[in-house]
PDB file of C-alpha atoms in Angstrom:
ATOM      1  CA  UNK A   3       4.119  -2.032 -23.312  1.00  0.00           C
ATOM      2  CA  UNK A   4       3.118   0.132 -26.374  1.00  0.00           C
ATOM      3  CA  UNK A   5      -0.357  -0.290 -28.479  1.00  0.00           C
ATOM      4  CA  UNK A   6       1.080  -1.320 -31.748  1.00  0.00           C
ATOM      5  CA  UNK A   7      -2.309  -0.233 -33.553  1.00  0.00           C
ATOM      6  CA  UNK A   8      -1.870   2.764 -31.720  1.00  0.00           C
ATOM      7  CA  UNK A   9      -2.416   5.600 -35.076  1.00  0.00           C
ATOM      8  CA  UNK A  10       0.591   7.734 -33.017  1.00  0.00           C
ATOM      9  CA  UNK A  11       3.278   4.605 -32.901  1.00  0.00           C
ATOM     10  CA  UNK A  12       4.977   4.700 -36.091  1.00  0.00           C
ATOM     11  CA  UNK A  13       7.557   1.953 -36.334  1.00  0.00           C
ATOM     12  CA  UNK A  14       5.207  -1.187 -34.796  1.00  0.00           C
ATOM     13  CA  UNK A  15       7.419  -1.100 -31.888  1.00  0.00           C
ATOM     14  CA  UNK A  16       5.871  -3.332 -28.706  1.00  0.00           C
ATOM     15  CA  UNK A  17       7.773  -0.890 -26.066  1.00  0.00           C
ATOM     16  CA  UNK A  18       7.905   2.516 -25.737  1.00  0.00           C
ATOM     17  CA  UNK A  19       9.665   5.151 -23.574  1.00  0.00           C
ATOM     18  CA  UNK A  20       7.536   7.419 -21.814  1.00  0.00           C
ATOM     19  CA  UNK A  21       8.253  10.217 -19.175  1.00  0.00           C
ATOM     20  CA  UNK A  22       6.170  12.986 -17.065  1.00  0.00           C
ATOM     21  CA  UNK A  23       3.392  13.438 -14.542  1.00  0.00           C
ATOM     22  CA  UNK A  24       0.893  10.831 -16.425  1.00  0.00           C
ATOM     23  CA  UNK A  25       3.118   7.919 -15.586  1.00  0.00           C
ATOM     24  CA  UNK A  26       4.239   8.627 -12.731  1.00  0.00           C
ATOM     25  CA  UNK A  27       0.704   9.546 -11.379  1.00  0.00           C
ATOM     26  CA  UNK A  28       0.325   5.499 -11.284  1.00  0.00           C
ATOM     27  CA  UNK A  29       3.468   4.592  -9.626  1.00  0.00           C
ATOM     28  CA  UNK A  30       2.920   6.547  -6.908  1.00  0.00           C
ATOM     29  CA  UNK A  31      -0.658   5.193  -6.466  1.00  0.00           C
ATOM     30  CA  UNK A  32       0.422   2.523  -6.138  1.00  0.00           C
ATOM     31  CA  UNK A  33       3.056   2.805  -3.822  1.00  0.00           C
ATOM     32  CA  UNK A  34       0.843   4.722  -1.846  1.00  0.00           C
ATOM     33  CA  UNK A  35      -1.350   1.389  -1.734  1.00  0.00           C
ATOM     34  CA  UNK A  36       1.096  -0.865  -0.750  1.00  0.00           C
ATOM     35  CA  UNK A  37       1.948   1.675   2.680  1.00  0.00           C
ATOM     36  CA  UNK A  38      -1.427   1.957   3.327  1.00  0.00           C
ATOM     37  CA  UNK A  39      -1.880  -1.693   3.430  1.00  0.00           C
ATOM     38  CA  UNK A  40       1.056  -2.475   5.894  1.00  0.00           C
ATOM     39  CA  UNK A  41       0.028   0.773   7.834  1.00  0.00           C
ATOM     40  CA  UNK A  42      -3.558   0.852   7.612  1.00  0.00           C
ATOM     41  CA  UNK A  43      -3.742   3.527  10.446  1.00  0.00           C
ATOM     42  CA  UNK A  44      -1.574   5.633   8.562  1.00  0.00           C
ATOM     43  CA  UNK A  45      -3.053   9.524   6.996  1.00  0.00           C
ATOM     44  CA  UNK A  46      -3.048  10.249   3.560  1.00  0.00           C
ATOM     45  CA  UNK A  47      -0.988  13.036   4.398  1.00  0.00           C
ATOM     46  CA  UNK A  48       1.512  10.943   6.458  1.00  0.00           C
ATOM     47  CA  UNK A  49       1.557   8.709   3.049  1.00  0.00           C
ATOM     48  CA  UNK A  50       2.574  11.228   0.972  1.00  0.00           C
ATOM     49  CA  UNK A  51       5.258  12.598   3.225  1.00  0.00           C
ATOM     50  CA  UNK A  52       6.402   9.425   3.511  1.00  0.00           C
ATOM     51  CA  UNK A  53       6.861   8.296  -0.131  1.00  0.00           C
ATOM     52  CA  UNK A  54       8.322  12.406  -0.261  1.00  0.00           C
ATOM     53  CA  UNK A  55      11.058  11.673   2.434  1.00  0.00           C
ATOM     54  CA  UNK A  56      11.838   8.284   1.031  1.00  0.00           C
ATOM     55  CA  UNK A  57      12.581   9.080  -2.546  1.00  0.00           C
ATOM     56  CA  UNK A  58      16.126   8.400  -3.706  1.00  0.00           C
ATOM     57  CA  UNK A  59      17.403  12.237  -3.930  1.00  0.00           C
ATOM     58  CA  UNK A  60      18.652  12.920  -7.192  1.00  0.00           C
ATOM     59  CA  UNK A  61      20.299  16.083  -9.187  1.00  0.00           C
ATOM     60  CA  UNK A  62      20.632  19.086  -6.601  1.00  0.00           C
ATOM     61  CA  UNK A  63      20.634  18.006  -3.171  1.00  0.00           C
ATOM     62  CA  UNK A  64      16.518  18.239  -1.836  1.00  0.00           C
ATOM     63  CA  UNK A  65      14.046  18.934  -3.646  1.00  0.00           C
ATOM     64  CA  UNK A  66      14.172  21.065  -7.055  1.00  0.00           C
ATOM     65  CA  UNK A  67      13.061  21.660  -9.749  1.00  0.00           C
ATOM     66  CA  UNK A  68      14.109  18.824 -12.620  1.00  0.00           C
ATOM     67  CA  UNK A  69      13.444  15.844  -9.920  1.00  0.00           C
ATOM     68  CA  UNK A  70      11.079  17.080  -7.640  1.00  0.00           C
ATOM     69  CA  UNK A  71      11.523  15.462  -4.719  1.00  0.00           C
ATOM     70  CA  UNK A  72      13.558  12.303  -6.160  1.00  0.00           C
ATOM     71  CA  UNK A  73      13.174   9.007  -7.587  1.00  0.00           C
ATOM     72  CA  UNK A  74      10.565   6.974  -6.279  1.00  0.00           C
ATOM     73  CA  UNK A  75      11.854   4.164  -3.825  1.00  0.00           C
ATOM     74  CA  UNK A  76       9.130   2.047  -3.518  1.00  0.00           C
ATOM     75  CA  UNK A  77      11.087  -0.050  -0.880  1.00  0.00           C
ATOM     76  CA  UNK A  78      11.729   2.605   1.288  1.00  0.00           C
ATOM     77  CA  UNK A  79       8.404   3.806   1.674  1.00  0.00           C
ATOM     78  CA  UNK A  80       6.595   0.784   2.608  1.00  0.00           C
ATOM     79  CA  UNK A  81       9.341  -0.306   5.133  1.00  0.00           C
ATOM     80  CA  UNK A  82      11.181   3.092   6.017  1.00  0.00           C
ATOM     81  CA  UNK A  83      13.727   1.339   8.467  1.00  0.00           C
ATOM     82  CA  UNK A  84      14.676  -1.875   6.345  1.00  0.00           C
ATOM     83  CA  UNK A  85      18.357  -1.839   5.614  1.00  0.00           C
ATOM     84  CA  UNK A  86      19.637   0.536   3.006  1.00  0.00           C
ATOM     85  CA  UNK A  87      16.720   3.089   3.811  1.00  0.00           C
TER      86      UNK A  87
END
């Protein structure tokens, strides 16, 4: 959802499109929360890898540089060997 007093939205809209590292920053987190609760035991740097190897690849094939390492596959990551993973 968008602010609509926000002094930068212009047309009063309720929903905006936004892109880049500051929203993605919370997805992540949050996927990252969500493996660490069903594998408590689990490093921070095994999370991260992970929610890396689990992304949905996208663009060139592995990682580069307009996706990164992919979309996000929140699924995936919390249950790596679920069907379709």
């Amino acid at each position: 959802t968008y602010n609509v007093n926000y002094p930068g939205n212009t047309t009063g809209a309720l929903y905006a499109r936004f892109s880049g590292t500051s929203l993605a920053a919370p997805h992540v987190a949050g996927v990252a929360a969500l493996v660490k609760a069903r594998r408590p035991n689990l490093t921070g740097q095994e999370i991260a890898a992970g929610i890396e190897n689990n992304a949905t690849d996208l663009g060139e094939v592995g990682h580069d540089d307009v996706y990164g390492n992919g979309l996000l596959n929140a699924r995936c990551a919390v249950a790596p060997n679920a069907n379709r993973c």
